[in-house]
Amino acid sequence: MSRAKVMVVEDDIDVREFLRDALKILHEVTEARNGVAAFKYFDDGYRPDAIVTDLVMPRMDGMTMVDRIRETDWGTQTPIIILTGVTANDDIPAHVWKEGTKADLFMEKPIEIEELFDAIDRLIKKRKNFTPLEPGTGSYDDE
């Protein structure tokens, strides 16, 4: 089986390197320091099988990046996981971020790397097995 391509978008270099080193065991990993840097890859034709991104980053935050990805022809089916240290104790409660995102999954830091592996694999499999809505049928088959 080929290795999935995973894009890691994280401004904290220590966290980015940790994620890269952990994920590269099972996946082909590309990394970017923020949404602007990630879009340079996307603009050059890079299409990851999944994206793992931080929420709060300079230049382009995770929410804005996810919204922009979802507006592309390729991005509607790309699994996206948002990781963040934003909690209910911060200025903006975590549930506000979660409800406003177009990401597939929202995980609060610190994360268990095994949970991230499982989430990536589950979301990629789900997207590969997804059959788009048939025009006029009102249903879809995701088996």
XYZ file of N, CA, C and O in Angstrom:
572
model
N 0.840 -1.181 0.000
C 0.000 0.000 0.000
C 0.884 1.242 0.000
O 1.875 1.308 0.716
N 0.520 2.230 -0.789
C 1.331 3.444 -0.833
C 1.088 4.293 0.408
O 0.039 4.233 1.024
N 2.089 5.067 0.733
C 2.018 5.923 1.904
C 1.200 7.166 1.575
O 1.400 7.778 0.535
N 0.310 7.536 2.482
C -0.511 8.727 2.285
C 0.354 9.973 2.408
O 1.293 10.019 3.199
N 0.004 10.995 1.631
C 0.690 12.287 1.699
C -0.043 13.157 2.719
O -1.234 13.443 2.557
N 0.679 13.570 3.762
C 0.091 14.388 4.818
C 0.834 15.716 4.894
O 2.066 15.743 4.992
N 0.088 16.809 4.846
C 0.641 18.155 5.008
C 0.455 18.560 6.468
O -0.653 18.480 6.998
N 1.553 18.966 7.118
C 1.514 19.482 8.485
C 1.738 20.986 8.413
O 2.753 21.444 7.874
N 0.781 21.760 8.945
C 0.872 23.220 8.938
C 0.876 23.680 10.394
O -0.129 23.538 11.097
N 2.017 24.190 10.832
C 2.209 24.530 12.258
C 3.291 25.590 12.367
O 4.366 25.439 11.796
N 3.023 26.669 13.107
C 4.012 27.741 13.231
C 5.070 27.461 14.298
O 6.183 27.949 14.202
N 4.745 26.657 15.292
C 5.710 26.325 16.347
C 6.658 25.244 15.812
O 6.239 24.106 15.573
N 7.915 25.599 15.620
C 8.866 24.679 14.981
C 9.035 23.375 15.764
O 9.152 22.298 15.169
N 9.008 23.440 17.095
C 9.157 22.217 17.889
C 7.981 21.275 17.673
O 8.157 20.064 17.511
N 6.772 21.821 17.668
C 5.576 21.004 17.439
C 5.580 20.471 16.011
O 5.291 19.297 15.768
N 5.921 21.333 15.044
C 5.968 20.915 13.636
C 6.951 19.774 13.436
O 6.645 18.783 12.766
N 8.142 19.882 14.024
C 9.136 18.815 13.881
C 8.697 17.539 14.587
O 8.917 16.438 14.074
N 8.048 17.667 15.743
C 7.529 16.496 16.440
C 6.503 15.775 15.569
O 6.562 14.547 15.393
N 5.555 16.537 15.014
C 4.529 15.936 14.167
C 5.148 15.310 12.920
O 4.806 14.195 12.535
N 6.070 16.033 12.290
C 6.744 15.512 11.092
C 7.439 14.192 11.398
O 7.261 13.202 10.690
N 8.232 14.180 12.465
C 9.008 12.978 12.795
C 8.105 11.797 13.155
O 8.399 10.658 12.798
N 7.003 12.075 13.840
C 6.083 10.994 14.211
C 5.316 10.488 12.992
O 5.234 9.281 12.763
N 4.779 11.401 12.210
C 3.942 11.004 11.079
C 4.721 10.364 9.945
O 4.185 9.532 9.208
N 6.002 10.721 9.797
C 6.768 10.173 8.670
C 7.028 8.676 8.817
O 7.432 8.032 7.852
N 6.760 8.127 9.970
C 6.884 6.679 10.163
C 5.919 5.945 9.222
O 6.264 4.921 8.641
N 4.707 6.504 9.067
C 3.692 5.845 8.252
C 3.282 6.624 7.003
O 2.614 6.078 6.135
N 3.653 7.903 6.949
C 3.165 8.753 5.873
C 4.300 9.536 5.210
O 5.369 9.692 5.779
N 4.006 10.045 4.032
C 4.892 10.980 3.338
C 4.493 12.370 3.844
O 3.353 12.786 3.655
N 5.391 13.078 4.515
C 5.029 14.329 5.188
C 5.664 15.538 4.509
O 6.851 15.553 4.218
N 4.839 16.549 4.280
C 5.282 17.858 3.819
C 4.874 18.834 4.907
O 3.820 18.683 5.513
N 5.708 19.858 5.150
C 5.389 20.779 6.236
C 5.426 22.222 5.775
O 6.139 22.571 4.832
N 4.621 23.045 6.459
C 4.573 24.484 6.202
C 4.391 25.190 7.541
O 3.795 24.639 8.461
N 4.903 26.429 7.626
C 4.873 27.147 8.902
C 3.591 27.948 9.130
O 3.354 28.440 10.222
N 2.761 28.112 8.090
C 1.474 28.793 8.230
C 0.658 28.559 6.959
O 1.132 27.914 6.020
N -0.554 29.098 6.929
C -1.426 28.894 5.779
C -0.897 29.471 4.486
O -1.089 28.891 3.410
N -0.206 30.611 4.560
C 0.370 31.218 3.357
C 1.419 30.284 2.751
O 1.430 30.032 1.542
N 2.288 29.757 3.588
C 3.321 28.831 3.110
C 2.689 27.555 2.547
O 3.140 27.025 1.526
N 1.626 27.064 3.176
C 0.941 25.861 2.677
C 0.368 26.118 1.290
O 0.475 25.272 0.396
N -0.220 27.296 1.093
C -0.817 27.593 -0.210
C 0.217 27.724 -1.314
O -0.106 27.528 -2.493
N 1.454 28.006 -0.971
C 2.499 28.001 -1.997
C 2.646 26.590 -2.566
O 2.805 26.406 -3.775
N 2.586 25.574 -1.693
C 2.624 24.181 -2.157
C 1.386 23.872 -3.000
O 1.477 23.265 -4.065
N 0.213 24.262 -2.491
C -1.035 23.966 -3.197
C -1.059 24.647 -4.567
O -1.484 24.043 -5.555
N -0.590 25.894 -4.620
C -0.557 26.624 -5.884
C 0.381 25.969 -6.898
O 0.184 26.096 -8.107
N 1.394 25.254 -6.393
C 2.324 24.525 -7.265
C 1.811 23.137 -7.642
O 2.517 22.363 -8.281
N 0.599 22.798 -7.217
C -0.007 21.532 -7.604
C 0.052 20.420 -6.572
O -0.421 19.313 -6.829
N 0.625 20.668 -5.398
C 0.688 19.635 -4.358
C -0.714 19.376 -3.824
O -1.435 20.311 -3.457
N -1.101 18.102 -3.781
C -2.413 17.709 -3.281
C -2.236 16.621 -2.226
O -2.055 15.453 -2.551
N -2.302 16.999 -0.958
C -2.136 15.996 0.101
C -3.375 15.116 0.239
O -4.476 15.514 -0.166
N -3.175 13.944 0.816
C -4.293 13.053 1.124
C -4.995 13.500 2.399
O -6.165 13.177 2.616
N -4.271 14.242 3.259
C -4.837 14.777 4.503
C -3.988 15.967 4.944
O -2.809 16.063 4.596
N -4.624 16.862 5.702
C -3.930 18.036 6.228
C -4.135 18.080 7.740
O -5.256 17.901 8.228
N -3.031 18.301 8.464
C -3.069 18.496 9.914
C -2.563 19.909 10.144
O -1.437 20.229 9.763
N -3.388 20.757 10.751
C -3.011 22.158 10.894
C -3.265 22.695 12.288
O -4.200 22.259 12.970
N -2.443 23.641 12.676
C -2.661 24.399 13.893
C -3.798 25.371 13.616
O -4.114 25.672 12.458
N -4.394 25.897 14.657
C -5.464 26.873 14.497
C -4.918 28.296 14.486
O -5.176 29.067 13.568
N -4.135 28.635 15.508
C -3.643 30.002 15.658
C -2.218 30.084 15.109
O -1.301 29.491 15.669
N -2.075 30.808 13.962
C -0.776 30.985 13.307
C -0.720 32.390 12.730
O -1.757 32.974 12.421
N 0.488 32.929 12.542
C 0.613 34.242 11.900
C 0.342 34.140 10.397
O 0.352 33.052 9.824
N 0.100 35.277 9.786
C -0.097 35.444 8.340
C -1.407 34.846 7.840
O -2.183 35.543 7.224
N -1.654 33.567 8.037
C -2.950 32.963 7.710
C -3.219 31.874 8.741
O -2.504 30.882 8.802
N -4.257 32.068 9.534
C -4.573 31.093 10.585
C -5.231 29.845 9.988
O -5.577 29.809 8.800
N -5.392 28.843 10.837
C -5.935 27.570 10.387
C -7.355 27.656 9.859
O -7.704 27.013 8.874
N -8.211 28.456 10.514
C -9.601 28.593 10.065
C -9.668 29.199 8.659
O -10.401 28.705 7.807
N -8.904 30.260 8.434
C -8.888 30.901 7.122
C -8.350 29.944 6.072
O -8.900 29.835 4.968
N -7.289 29.221 6.414
C -6.716 28.267 5.473
C -7.735 27.188 5.117
O -7.916 26.851 3.940
N -8.426 26.644 6.117
C -9.426 25.606 5.864
C -10.527 26.154 4.954
O -10.924 25.496 3.985
N -11.012 27.359 5.241
C -12.055 27.957 4.398
C -11.583 28.086 2.956
O -12.323 27.768 2.023
N -10.353 28.537 2.764
C -9.815 28.695 1.406
C -9.637 27.345 0.705
O -9.904 27.215 -0.486
N -9.188 26.340 1.451
C -9.032 25.003 0.870
C -10.382 24.465 0.426
O -10.517 23.905 -0.663
N -11.397 24.643 1.251
C -12.740 24.133 0.929
C -13.350 24.819 -0.294
O -14.262 24.284 -0.910
N -12.847 25.981 -0.666
C -13.336 26.683 -1.850
C -12.696 26.178 -3.143
O -13.141 26.544 -4.229
N -11.658 25.338 -3.039
C -10.994 24.829 -4.237
C -11.697 23.576 -4.738
O -12.439 22.921 -3.992
N -11.458 23.225 -6.000
C -12.080 22.022 -6.555
C -11.538 20.752 -5.896
O -12.246 19.773 -5.739
N -10.296 20.753 -5.478
C -9.685 19.565 -4.871
C -9.890 19.509 -3.358
O -9.825 18.442 -2.760
N -10.137 20.637 -2.735
C -10.151 20.702 -1.276
C -11.419 20.251 -0.598
O -11.426 20.016 0.615
N -12.482 20.079 -1.343
C -13.737 19.674 -0.708
C -13.657 18.249 -0.160
O -14.355 17.916 0.788
N -12.813 17.427 -0.747
C -12.710 16.033 -0.314
C -11.437 15.726 0.470
O -11.180 14.574 0.794
N -10.629 16.741 0.760
C -9.386 16.527 1.496
C -9.659 16.549 2.995
O -10.148 17.561 3.513
N -9.366 15.463 3.706
C -9.564 15.463 5.156
C -8.655 16.492 5.837
O -7.468 16.580 5.516
N -9.238 17.267 6.749
C -8.475 18.282 7.470
C -8.724 18.126 8.969
O -9.869 18.075 9.413
N -7.614 18.072 9.708
C -7.666 17.981 11.169
C -7.039 19.250 11.728
O -5.912 19.588 11.371
N -7.764 19.936 12.598
C -7.232 21.122 13.260
C -6.774 20.736 14.657
O -7.519 20.116 15.418
N -5.523 21.116 14.977
C -4.968 20.932 16.312
C -4.828 22.310 16.945
O -4.406 23.253 16.277
N -5.158 22.423 18.213
C -4.996 23.729 18.845
C -4.851 23.631 20.346
O -5.283 22.663 20.966
N -4.232 24.646 20.894
C -4.122 24.799 22.335
C -5.221 25.687 22.880
O -5.300 25.911 24.085
N -6.103 26.210 21.998
C -7.221 27.040 22.447
C -8.158 26.175 23.274
O -8.558 25.098 22.856
N -8.476 26.648 24.465
C -9.365 25.892 25.359
C -10.506 26.789 25.815
O -10.538 27.985 25.536
N -11.411 26.215 26.558
C -12.555 26.965 27.074
C -12.119 28.081 28.019
O -12.891 28.983 28.314
N -10.905 28.055 28.501
C -10.417 29.098 29.398
C -9.825 30.290 28.666
O -9.511 31.301 29.273
N -9.656 30.195 27.360
C -9.076 31.280 26.585
C -10.137 32.321 26.245
O -11.323 32.145 26.518
N -9.698 33.419 25.620
C -10.618 34.501 25.267
C -11.756 34.017 24.366
O -12.876 34.488 24.482
N -11.444 33.130 23.452
C -12.466 32.580 22.561
C -12.624 31.100 22.903
O -11.718 30.311 22.694
N -13.759 30.707 23.446
C -13.947 29.311 23.860
C -13.772 28.324 22.711
O -14.098 28.627 21.560
N -13.265 27.150 23.034
C -13.004 26.122 22.019
C -14.255 25.769 21.238
O -14.193 25.542 20.032
N -15.420 25.717 21.890
C -16.635 25.320 21.166
C -16.992 26.316 20.064
O -17.574 25.941 19.060
N -16.623 27.583 20.229
C -16.868 28.573 19.174
C -16.024 28.244 17.951
O -16.507 28.273 16.816
N -14.743 27.910 18.166
C -13.885 27.518 17.050
C -14.419 26.259 16.391
O -14.491 26.158 15.170
N -14.804 25.283 17.189
C -15.255 24.004 16.646
C -16.499 24.159 15.791
O -16.613 23.568 14.731
N -17.457 24.953 16.268
C -18.709 25.114 15.535
C -18.523 25.892 14.242
O -19.282 25.733 13.307
N -17.504 26.739 14.182
C -17.304 27.577 13.011
C -16.358 27.013 11.977
O -16.083 27.665 10.985
N -15.871 25.819 12.161
C -14.860 25.284 11.249
C -15.461 24.348 10.203
O -16.486 23.713 10.442
N -14.798 24.288 9.072
C -15.167 23.353 8.009
C -14.207 22.165 8.002
O -14.168 21.402 7.053
N -13.452 22.031 9.082
C -12.522 20.903 9.201
C -13.305 19.634 9.526
O -14.444 19.686 9.999
N -12.678 18.498 9.290
C -13.314 17.219 9.586
C -13.227 16.858 11.060
O -14.094 16.169 11.586
N -12.144 17.318 11.703
C -11.923 16.944 13.096
C -11.174 18.063 13.800
O -10.325 18.718 13.200
N -11.466 18.250 15.052
C -10.856 19.279 15.889
C -10.262 18.570 17.090
O -10.977 17.892 17.822
N -8.945 18.673 17.287
C -8.280 18.017 18.415
C -7.550 19.058 19.249
O -6.824 19.886 18.704
N -7.762 19.009 20.560
C -7.086 19.945 21.450
C -5.732 19.386 21.874
O -5.602 18.212 22.172
N -4.717 20.282 21.871
C -3.372 19.919 22.319
C -3.369 19.873 23.842
O -4.090 20.636 24.462
N -2.575 19.052 24.444
C -1.655 18.104 23.799
C -2.427 16.903 23.238
O -3.446 16.509 23.792
N -1.928 16.369 22.157
C -2.585 15.229 21.514
C -1.810 13.952 21.793
O -0.624 13.989 22.084
N -2.496 12.856 21.698
C -1.860 11.538 21.729
C -1.588 11.190 20.270
O -2.513 11.171 19.449
N -0.340 10.927 19.939
C 0.029 10.707 18.540
C -0.701 9.509 17.933
O -1.067 9.525 16.754
N -0.986 8.496 18.745
C -1.723 7.333 18.236
C -3.133 7.738 17.818
O -3.662 7.229 16.835
N -3.748 8.657 18.565
C -5.080 9.147 18.201
C -5.027 9.911 16.886
O -5.947 9.818 16.072
N -3.956 10.659 16.676
C -3.806 11.388 15.418
C -3.613 10.418 14.255
O -4.230 10.572 13.200
N -2.772 9.396 14.436
C -2.603 8.367 13.398
C -3.957 7.760 13.037
O -4.300 7.633 11.860
N -4.708 7.356 14.058
C -6.015 6.730 13.827
C -6.962 7.678 13.090
O -7.667 7.265 12.171
N -6.968 8.943 13.503
C -7.859 9.919 12.872
C -7.503 10.124 11.403
O -8.397 10.151 10.540
N -6.228 10.282 11.117
C -5.795 10.469 9.730
C -6.214 9.271 8.883
O -6.818 9.422 7.821
N -5.896 8.083 9.355
C -6.215 6.877 8.582
C -7.723 6.715 8.388
O -8.186 6.379 7.296
N -8.495 6.971 9.439
C -9.950 6.837 9.366
C -10.540 7.839 8.361
O -11.377 7.487 7.538
N -10.080 9.086 8.423
C -10.617 10.113 7.530
C -10.222 9.873 6.074
O -11.034 10.078 5.162
N -8.992 9.433 5.840
C -8.576 9.136 4.464
C -9.412 7.983 3.910
O -9.911 8.049 2.782
N -9.603 6.950 4.703
C -10.398 5.804 4.255
C -11.837 6.226 3.979
O -12.427 5.842 2.971
N -12.391 7.035 4.862
C -13.769 7.506 4.689
C -13.905 8.300 3.394
O -14.850 8.107 2.641
N -12.946 9.175 3.112
C -13.016 9.995 1.898
C -12.835 9.146 0.641
O -13.479 9.387 -0.368
N -11.972 8.139 0.708
C -11.754 7.289 -0.471
C -12.977 6.433 -0.773
O -13.218 6.079 -1.911
N -13.760 6.096 0.254
C -14.947 5.270 0.080
C -16.205 6.080 -0.172
O -17.269 5.523 -0.370
N -16.088 7.401 -0.164
C -17.241 8.278 -0.329
C -17.688 8.314 -1.779
O -16.881 8.482 -2.686
N -18.967 8.137 -1.993
C -19.544 8.268 -3.319
C -20.404 9.528 -3.306
O -21.335 9.628 -2.513
N -20.104 10.507 -4.177
C -20.864 11.753 -4.174
C -22.350 11.531 -4.426
O -22.757 10.538 -5.015
N -23.149 12.481 -4.000
C -24.591 12.453 -4.179
C -24.947 12.330 -5.655
O -24.420 13.054 -6.491
N -25.817 11.372 -5.966
C -26.296 11.203 -7.339
C -27.346 12.272 -7.616
O -28.267 12.444 -6.817
N -27.221 12.994 -8.717
C -28.213 14.030 -9.029
C -29.629 13.461 -9.060
O -29.877 12.439 -9.697
N -30.529 14.094 -8.324
C -31.941 13.700 -8.333
C -32.283 12.519 -7.452
O -33.438 12.137 -7.353
N -31.310 11.895 -6.778
C -31.635 10.726 -5.968
C -31.893 11.084 -4.503
O -32.585 10.356 -3.808
N -31.273 12.148 -4.039
C -31.462 12.544 -2.652
C -30.748 11.643 -1.659
O -31.022 11.681 -0.480
N -29.835 10.781 -2.163
C -29.110 9.897 -1.248
C -27.711 9.664 -1.796
O -27.413 9.969 -2.937
N -26.884 9.091 -0.942
C -25.546 8.723 -1.372
C -25.148 7.435 -0.689
O -25.736 7.026 0.299
N -24.168 6.793 -1.274
C -23.679 5.535 -0.740
C -22.237 5.728 -0.316
O -21.393 5.989 -1.156
N -21.948 5.603 0.985
C -20.569 5.782 1.447
C -19.954 4.474 1.918
O -19.049 4.450 2.701
N -20.484 3.359 1.421
C -19.913 2.066 1.797
C -18.759 1.695 0.916
O -18.641 2.014 -0.201
